[in-house]
Short mmCIF file of C-alpha atoms and ligand atoms in Angstrom, two decimals:
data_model
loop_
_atom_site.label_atom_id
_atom_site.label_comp_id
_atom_site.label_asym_id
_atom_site.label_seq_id
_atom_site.Cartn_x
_atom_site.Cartn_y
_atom_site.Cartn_z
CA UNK A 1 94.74 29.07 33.05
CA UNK A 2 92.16 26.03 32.24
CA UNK A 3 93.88 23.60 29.74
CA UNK A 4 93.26 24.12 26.16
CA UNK A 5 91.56 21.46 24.63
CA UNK A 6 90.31 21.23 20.74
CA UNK A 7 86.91 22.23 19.67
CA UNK A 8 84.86 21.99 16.43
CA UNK A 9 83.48 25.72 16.08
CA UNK A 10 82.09 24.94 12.29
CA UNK A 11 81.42 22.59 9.34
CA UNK A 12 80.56 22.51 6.11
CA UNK A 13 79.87 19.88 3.29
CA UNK A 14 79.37 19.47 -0.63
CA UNK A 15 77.64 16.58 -2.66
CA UNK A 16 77.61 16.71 -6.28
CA UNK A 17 74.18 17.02 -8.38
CA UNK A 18 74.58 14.06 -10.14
CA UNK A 19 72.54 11.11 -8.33
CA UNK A 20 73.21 7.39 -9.17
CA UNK A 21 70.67 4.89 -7.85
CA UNK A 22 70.28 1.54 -7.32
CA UNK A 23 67.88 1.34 -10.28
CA UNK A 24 70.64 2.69 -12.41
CA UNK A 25 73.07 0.30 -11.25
CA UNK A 26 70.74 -2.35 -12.05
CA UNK A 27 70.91 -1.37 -15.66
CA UNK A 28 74.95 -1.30 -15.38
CA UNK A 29 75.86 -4.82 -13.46
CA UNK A 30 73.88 -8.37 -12.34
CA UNK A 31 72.08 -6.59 -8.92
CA UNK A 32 68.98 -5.27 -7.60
CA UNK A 33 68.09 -2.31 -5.32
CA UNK A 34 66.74 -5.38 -2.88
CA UNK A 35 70.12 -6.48 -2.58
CA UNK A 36 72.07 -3.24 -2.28
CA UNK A 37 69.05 -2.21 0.56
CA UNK A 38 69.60 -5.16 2.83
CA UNK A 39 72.89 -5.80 2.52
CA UNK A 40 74.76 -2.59 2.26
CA UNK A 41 71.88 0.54 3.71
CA UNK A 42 72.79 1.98 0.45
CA UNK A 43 69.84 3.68 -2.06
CA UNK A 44 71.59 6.10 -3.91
CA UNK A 45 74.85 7.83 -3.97
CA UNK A 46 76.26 11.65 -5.62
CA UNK A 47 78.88 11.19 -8.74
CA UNK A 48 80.84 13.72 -9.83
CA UNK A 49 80.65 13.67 -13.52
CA UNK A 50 82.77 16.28 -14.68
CA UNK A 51 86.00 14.82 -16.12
CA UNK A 52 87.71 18.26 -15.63
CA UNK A 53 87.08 18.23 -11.97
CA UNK A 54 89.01 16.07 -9.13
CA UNK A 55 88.81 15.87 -5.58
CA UNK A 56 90.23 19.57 -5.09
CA UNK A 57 86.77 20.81 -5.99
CA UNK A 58 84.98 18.59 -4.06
CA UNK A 59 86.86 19.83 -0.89
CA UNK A 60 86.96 23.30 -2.08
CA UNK A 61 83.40 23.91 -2.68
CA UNK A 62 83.01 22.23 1.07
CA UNK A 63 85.46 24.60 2.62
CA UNK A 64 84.00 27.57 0.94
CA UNK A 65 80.43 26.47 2.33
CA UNK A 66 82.02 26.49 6.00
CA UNK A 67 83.84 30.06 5.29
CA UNK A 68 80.76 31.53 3.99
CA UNK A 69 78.13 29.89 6.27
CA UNK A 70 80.15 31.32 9.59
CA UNK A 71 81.64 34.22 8.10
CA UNK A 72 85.29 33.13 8.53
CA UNK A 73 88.46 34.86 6.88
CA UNK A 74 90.07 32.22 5.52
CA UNK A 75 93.58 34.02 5.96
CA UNK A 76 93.10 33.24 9.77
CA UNK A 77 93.46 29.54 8.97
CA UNK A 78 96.94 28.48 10.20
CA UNK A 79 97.01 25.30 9.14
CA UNK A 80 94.96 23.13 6.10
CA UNK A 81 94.85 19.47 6.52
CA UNK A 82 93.10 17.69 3.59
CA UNK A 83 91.89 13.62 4.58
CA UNK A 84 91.48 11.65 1.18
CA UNK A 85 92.25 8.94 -0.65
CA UNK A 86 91.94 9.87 -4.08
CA UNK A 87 94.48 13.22 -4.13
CA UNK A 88 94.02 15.33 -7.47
CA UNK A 89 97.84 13.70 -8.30
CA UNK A 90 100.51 11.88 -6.67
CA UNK A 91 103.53 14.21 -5.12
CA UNK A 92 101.55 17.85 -5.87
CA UNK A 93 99.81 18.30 -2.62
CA UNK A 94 95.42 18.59 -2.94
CA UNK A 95 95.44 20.17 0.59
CA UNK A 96 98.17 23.13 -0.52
CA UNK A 97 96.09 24.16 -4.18
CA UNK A 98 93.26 23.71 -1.97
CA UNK A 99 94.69 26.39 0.27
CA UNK A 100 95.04 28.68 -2.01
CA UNK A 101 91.98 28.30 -3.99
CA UNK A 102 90.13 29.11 -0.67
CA UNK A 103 92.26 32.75 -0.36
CA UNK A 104 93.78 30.56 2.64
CA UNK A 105 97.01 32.32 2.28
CA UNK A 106 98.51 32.21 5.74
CA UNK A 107 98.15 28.30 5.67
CA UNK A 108 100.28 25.69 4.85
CA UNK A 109 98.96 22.68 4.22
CA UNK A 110 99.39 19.04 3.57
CA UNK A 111 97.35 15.23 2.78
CA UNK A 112 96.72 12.71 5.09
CA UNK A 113 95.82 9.33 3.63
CA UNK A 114 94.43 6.46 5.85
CA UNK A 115 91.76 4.93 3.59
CA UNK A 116 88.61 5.51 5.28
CA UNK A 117 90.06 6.35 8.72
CA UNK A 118 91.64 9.19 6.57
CA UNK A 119 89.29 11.95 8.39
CA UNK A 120 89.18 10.18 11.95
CA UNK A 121 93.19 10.60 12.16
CA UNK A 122 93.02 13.85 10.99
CA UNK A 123 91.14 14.76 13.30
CA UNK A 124 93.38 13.60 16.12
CA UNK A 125 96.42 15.41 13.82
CA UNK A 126 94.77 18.75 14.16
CA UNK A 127 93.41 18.52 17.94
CA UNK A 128 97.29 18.21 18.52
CA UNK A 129 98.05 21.04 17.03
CA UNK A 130 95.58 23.06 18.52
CA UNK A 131 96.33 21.06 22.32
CA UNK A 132 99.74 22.37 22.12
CA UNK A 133 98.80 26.27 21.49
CA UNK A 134 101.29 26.24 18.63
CA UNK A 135 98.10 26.59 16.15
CA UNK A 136 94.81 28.61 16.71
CA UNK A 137 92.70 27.59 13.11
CA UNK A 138 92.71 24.30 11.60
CA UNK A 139 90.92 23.51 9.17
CA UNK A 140 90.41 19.79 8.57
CA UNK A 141 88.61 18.76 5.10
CA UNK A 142 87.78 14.96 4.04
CA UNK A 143 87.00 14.83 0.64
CA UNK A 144 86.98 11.53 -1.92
CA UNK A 145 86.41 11.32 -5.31
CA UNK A 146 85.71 7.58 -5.34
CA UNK A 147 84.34 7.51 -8.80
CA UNK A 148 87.89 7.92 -10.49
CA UNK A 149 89.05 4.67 -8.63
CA UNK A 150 85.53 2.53 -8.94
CA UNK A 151 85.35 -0.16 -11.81
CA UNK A 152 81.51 0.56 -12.80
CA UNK A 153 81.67 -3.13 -13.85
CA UNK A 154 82.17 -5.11 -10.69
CA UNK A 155 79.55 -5.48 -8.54
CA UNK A 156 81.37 -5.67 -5.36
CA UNK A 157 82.70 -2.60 -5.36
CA UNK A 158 80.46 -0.20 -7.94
CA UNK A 159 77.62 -0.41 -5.38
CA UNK A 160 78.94 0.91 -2.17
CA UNK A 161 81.24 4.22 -3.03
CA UNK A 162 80.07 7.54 -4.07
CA UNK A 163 81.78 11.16 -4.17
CA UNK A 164 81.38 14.24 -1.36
CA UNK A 165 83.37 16.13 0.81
CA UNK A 166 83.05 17.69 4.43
CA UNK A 167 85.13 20.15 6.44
CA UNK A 168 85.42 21.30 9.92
CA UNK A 169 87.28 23.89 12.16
CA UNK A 170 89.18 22.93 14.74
CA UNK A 171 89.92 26.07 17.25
CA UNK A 172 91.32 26.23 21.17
CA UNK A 173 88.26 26.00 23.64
CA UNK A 174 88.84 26.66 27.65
CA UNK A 175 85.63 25.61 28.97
CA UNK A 176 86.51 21.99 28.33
CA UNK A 177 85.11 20.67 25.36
CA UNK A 178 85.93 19.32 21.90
CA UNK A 179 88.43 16.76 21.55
CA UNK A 180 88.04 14.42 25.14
CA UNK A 181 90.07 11.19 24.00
CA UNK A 182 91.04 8.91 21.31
CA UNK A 183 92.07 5.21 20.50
CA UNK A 184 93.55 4.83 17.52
CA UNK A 185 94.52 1.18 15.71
CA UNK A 186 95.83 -0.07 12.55
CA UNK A 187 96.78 -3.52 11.26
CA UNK A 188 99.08 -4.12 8.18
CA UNK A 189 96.97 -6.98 7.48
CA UNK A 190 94.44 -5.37 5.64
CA UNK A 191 96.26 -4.55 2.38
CA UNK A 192 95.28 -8.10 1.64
CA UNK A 193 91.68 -7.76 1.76
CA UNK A 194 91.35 -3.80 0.14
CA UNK A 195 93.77 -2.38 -2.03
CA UNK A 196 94.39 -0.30 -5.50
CA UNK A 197 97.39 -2.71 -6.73
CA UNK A 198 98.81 -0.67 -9.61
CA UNK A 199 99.91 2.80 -9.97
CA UNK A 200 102.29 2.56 -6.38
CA UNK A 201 105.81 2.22 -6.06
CA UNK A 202 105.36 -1.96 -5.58
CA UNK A 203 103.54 -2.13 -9.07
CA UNK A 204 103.86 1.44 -11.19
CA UNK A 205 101.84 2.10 -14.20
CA UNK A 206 101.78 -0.42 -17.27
CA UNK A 207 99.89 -1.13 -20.23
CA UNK A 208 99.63 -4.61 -18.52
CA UNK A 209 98.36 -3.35 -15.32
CA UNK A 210 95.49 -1.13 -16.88
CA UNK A 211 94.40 -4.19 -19.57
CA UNK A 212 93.90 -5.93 -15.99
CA UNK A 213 92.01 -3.20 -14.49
CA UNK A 214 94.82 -3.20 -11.62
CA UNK A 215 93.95 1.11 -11.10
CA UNK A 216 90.49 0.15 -9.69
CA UNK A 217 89.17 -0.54 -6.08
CA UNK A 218 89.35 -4.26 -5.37
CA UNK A 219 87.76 -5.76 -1.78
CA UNK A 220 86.94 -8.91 -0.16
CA UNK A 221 84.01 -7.42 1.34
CA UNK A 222 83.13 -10.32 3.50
CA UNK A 223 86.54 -10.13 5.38
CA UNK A 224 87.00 -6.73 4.99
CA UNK A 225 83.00 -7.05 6.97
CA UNK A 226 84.35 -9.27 9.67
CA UNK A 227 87.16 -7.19 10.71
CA UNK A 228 85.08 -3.63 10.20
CA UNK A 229 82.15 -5.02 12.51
CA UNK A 230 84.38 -6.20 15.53
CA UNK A 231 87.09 -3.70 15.47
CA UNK A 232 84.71 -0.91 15.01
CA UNK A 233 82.87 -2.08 17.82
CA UNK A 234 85.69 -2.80 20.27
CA UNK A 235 86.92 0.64 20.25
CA UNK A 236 84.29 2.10 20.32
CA UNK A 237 83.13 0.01 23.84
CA UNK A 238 86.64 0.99 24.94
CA UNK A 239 86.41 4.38 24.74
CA UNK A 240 83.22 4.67 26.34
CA UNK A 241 84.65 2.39 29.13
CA UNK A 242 87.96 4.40 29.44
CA UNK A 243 85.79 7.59 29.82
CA UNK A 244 83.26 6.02 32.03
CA UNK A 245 80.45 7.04 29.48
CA UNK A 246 77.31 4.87 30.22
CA UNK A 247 74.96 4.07 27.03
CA UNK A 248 72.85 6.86 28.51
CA UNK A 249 75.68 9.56 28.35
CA UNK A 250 76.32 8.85 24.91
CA UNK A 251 74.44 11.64 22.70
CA UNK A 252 75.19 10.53 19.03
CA UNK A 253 77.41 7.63 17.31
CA UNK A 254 79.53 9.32 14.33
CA UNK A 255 80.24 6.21 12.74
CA UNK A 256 81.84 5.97 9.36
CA UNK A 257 79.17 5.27 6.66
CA UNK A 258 80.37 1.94 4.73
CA UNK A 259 77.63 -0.67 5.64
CA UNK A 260 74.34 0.07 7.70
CA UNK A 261 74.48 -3.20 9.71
CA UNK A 262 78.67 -2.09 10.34
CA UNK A 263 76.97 0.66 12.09
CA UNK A 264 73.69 -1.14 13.77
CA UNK A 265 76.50 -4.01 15.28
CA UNK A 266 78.65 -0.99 16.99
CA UNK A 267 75.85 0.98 18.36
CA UNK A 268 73.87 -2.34 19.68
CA UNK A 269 77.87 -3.53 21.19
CA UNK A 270 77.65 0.25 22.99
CA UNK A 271 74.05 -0.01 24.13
CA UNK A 272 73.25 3.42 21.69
CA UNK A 273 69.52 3.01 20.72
CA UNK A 274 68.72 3.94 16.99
CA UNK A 275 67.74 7.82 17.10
CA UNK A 276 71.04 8.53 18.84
CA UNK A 277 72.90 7.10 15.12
CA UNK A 278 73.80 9.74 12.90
CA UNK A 279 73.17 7.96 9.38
CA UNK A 280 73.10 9.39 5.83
CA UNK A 281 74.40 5.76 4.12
CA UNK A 282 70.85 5.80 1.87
CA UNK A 283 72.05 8.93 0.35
CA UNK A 284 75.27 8.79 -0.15
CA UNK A 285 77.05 5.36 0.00
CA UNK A 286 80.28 5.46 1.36
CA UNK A 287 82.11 8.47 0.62
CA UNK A 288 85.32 7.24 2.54
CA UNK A 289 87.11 10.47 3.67
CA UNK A 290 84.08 12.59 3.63
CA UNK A 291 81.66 10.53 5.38
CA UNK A 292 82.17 11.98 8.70
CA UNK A 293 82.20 15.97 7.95
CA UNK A 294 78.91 14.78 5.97
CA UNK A 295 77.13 13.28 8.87
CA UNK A 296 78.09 16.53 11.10
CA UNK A 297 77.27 18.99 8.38
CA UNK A 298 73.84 17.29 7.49
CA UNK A 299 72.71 16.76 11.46
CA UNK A 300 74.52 20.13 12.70
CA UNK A 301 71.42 21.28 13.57
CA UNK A 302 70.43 18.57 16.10
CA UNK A 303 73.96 18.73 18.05
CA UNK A 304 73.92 20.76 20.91
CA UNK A 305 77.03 22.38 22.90
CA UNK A 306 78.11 19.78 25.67
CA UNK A 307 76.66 16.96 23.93
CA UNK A 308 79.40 13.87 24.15
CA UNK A 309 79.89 12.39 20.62
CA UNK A 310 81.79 9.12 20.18
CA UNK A 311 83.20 8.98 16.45
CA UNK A 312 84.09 5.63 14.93
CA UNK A 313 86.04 4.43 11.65
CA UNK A 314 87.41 1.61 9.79
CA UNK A 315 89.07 1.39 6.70
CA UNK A 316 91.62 -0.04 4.34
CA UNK A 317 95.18 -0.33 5.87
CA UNK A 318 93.72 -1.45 7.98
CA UNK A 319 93.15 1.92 9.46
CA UNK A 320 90.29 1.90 12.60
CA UNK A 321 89.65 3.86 15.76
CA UNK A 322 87.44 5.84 17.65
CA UNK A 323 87.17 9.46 19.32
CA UNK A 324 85.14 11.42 21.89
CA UNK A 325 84.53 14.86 21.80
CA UNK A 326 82.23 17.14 23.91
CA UNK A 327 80.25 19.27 20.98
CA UNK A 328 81.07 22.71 21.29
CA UNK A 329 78.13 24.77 20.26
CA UNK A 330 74.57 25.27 19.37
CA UNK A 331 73.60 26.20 15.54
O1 UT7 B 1 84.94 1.57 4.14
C1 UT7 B 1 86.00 0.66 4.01
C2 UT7 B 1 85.67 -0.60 4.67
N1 UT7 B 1 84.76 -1.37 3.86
C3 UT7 B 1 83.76 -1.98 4.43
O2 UT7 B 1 83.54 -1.85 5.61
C4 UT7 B 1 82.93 -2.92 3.57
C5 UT7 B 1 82.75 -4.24 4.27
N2 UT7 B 1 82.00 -5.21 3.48
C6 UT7 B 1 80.70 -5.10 3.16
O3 UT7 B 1 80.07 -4.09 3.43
C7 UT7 B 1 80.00 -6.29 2.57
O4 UT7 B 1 80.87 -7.41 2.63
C8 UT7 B 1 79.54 -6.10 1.11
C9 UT7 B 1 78.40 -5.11 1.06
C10 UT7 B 1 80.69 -5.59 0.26
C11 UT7 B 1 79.03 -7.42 0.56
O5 UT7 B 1 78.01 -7.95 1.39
P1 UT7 B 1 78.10 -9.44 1.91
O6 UT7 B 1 76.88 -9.69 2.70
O7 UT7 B 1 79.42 -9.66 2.59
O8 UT7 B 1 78.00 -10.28 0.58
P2 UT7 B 1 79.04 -11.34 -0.03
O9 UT7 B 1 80.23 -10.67 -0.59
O10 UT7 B 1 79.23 -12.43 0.97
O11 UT7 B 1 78.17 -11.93 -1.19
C12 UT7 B 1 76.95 -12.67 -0.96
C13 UT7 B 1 76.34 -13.05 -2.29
C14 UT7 B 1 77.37 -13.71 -3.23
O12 UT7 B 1 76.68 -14.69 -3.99
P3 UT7 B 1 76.79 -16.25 -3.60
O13 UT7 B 1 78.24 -16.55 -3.66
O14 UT7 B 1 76.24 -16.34 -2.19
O15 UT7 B 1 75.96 -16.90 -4.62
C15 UT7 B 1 77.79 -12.59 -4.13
O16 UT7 B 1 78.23 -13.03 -5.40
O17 UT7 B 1 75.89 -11.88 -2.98
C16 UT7 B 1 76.50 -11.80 -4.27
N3 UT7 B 1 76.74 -10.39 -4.59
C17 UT7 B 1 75.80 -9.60 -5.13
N4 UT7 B 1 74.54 -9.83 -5.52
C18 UT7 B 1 73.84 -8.80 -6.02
C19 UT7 B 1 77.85 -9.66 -4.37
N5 UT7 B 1 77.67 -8.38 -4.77
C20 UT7 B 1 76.41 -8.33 -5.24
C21 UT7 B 1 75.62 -7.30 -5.80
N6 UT7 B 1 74.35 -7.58 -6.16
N7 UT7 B 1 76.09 -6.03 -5.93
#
């Protein structure tokens, strides 16, 4: 019997209505939509505004758009695991409501957290699974709710995030594709550079730490930039290298959306030309865990089965790596 190996059979995504664009942030902090364009990619991203509704419903309404678009019975899914940084609460698990909001009642379910690796070591999570035959459904969903940790009154950080969600299924292929290899990385260092500081076990909840907007997103983007450009790049080159993938054997770069010129240094460092980049920064920002299942879902139609796709993220932790996977089918 041919080795099992971990394929992506489906995907689905969700964006909320609400758009917020650089002309809007103009009227909200010191910046201008020339700024934002050159320096981050960014020109507008989704928000979702209703204070009712957390990150559950983002990744809910993308896992429903995956069930329904390939007709999947969501009580075959043996396993739920849901990528974010922004869970509905601490403790109560997103991915296990999310489960059974979805009628996903075979699953169990749990959250993975790695910043904005969160989706790219999920992935790896659920090809094991699936690898060792235990598992035959995984569902892996990336979802972020950024606006509920943003401080719409710094600059720095109120520019680059926005809201979405993704999802894919992960199921046992024989004929040698999905999941090929991975190289994985992560560097305590970061926490440093990108960090919530309040509302953790080091520093819990306090009037003082809210009247010094400690609950918010705070980065040193420029060293958070230098470490993002040659990490991503590095494994990304190694990967290729370990695989003995040529520039020309590369179909599409998967690269986690948090700064267009992030991206343009990593696919120049592997030789990728342009129109093999998968890139949806100008409409979304960076949607951290959902970034990803966003770029799959919104190019799905351009992948074809056999295609070799090298994935790349880096995030707070820091949290960075890269995976290639063989594309399993043609939509
Ligand atoms: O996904 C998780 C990982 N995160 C990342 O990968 C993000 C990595 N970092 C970045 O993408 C970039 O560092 C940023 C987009 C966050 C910032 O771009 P930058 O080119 O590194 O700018 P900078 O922070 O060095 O700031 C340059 C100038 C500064 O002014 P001075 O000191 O040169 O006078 C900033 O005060 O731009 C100013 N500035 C702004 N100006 C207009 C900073 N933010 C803004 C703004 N609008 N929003």
């Amino acid at each position: 019997m041919n080795k099992i190996s971990a394929a992506i059979t489906a995907v689905g995504s969700y964006v909320p209505d609400h758009v917020l664009t650089n002309q809007m942030l103009e009227d909200m902090v010191d910046t201008n939509d020339e700024w934002i364009t050159t320096r981050t990619g960014i020109k507008e991203r989704r928000i979702l505004k209703d204070p009712n509704k957390g990150t559950s419903y983002l990744g809910i309404q993308a896992a429903k758009n995956l069930i329904e678009k390939n007709n999947i019975n969501p009580e075959e899914i043996d396993l739920i695991i849901f990528a974010t940084a922004t869970p509905d609460m601490l403790v109560a698990s997103t991915g296990a409501y999310t489960a059974s909001e979805i009628g996903a009642v075979n699953a169990f379910s749990y959250d993975l957290q790695a910043a904005c690796s969160s989706f790219l070591y999920a992935m790896s999570t659920a090809a094991s699974y699936i690898e060792t035959g235990r598992y035959k459904k995984v569902l892996v969903i990336g979802a972020d709710k950024m606006s509920s940790i943003i401080d719409y009154t710094d600059r720095a950080t109120c520019i680059i995030f926005g809201d979405g969600a993704g999802a894919v299924l992960f199921e046992p292929n024989q004929e040698g594709l999905g999941l090929q290899d991975e190289y994985l990385r992560s560097d305590g260092i970061g926490r440093n550079f990108l960090k919530i500081e309040a509302g953790g076990s080091l520093l819990p909840p306090s009037e003082e730490t809210v009247a010094n907007r400690q609950h918010f997103v705070h980065q040193d983007g420029k060293n958070v930039f230098k470490y993002a450009v040659s990490n991503m790049a590095d494994v990304s080159a190694k990967i290729m290298e370990r695989n003995n993938l040529s520039d020309s054997d590369v179909n599409w770069l998967v690269a986690h959306q948090a700064n267009k010129r992030i991206i343009d240094a990593t696919a120049k460092r592997m030789g990728v030309p342009e129109e093999k980049v998968l890139m949806n920064i100008q409409r979304y920002g960076n949607t951290t865990s959902a970034t990803l299942p966003l770029l799959l879902s919104d190019f799905e139609n351009k992948l074809k089965k056999g295609d070799n796709l090298v994935f790349a993220s880096f995030g707070g932790g820091f949290t960075w790596g890269s995976i290639y996977l063989k594309w399993a089918y043609n939509s």
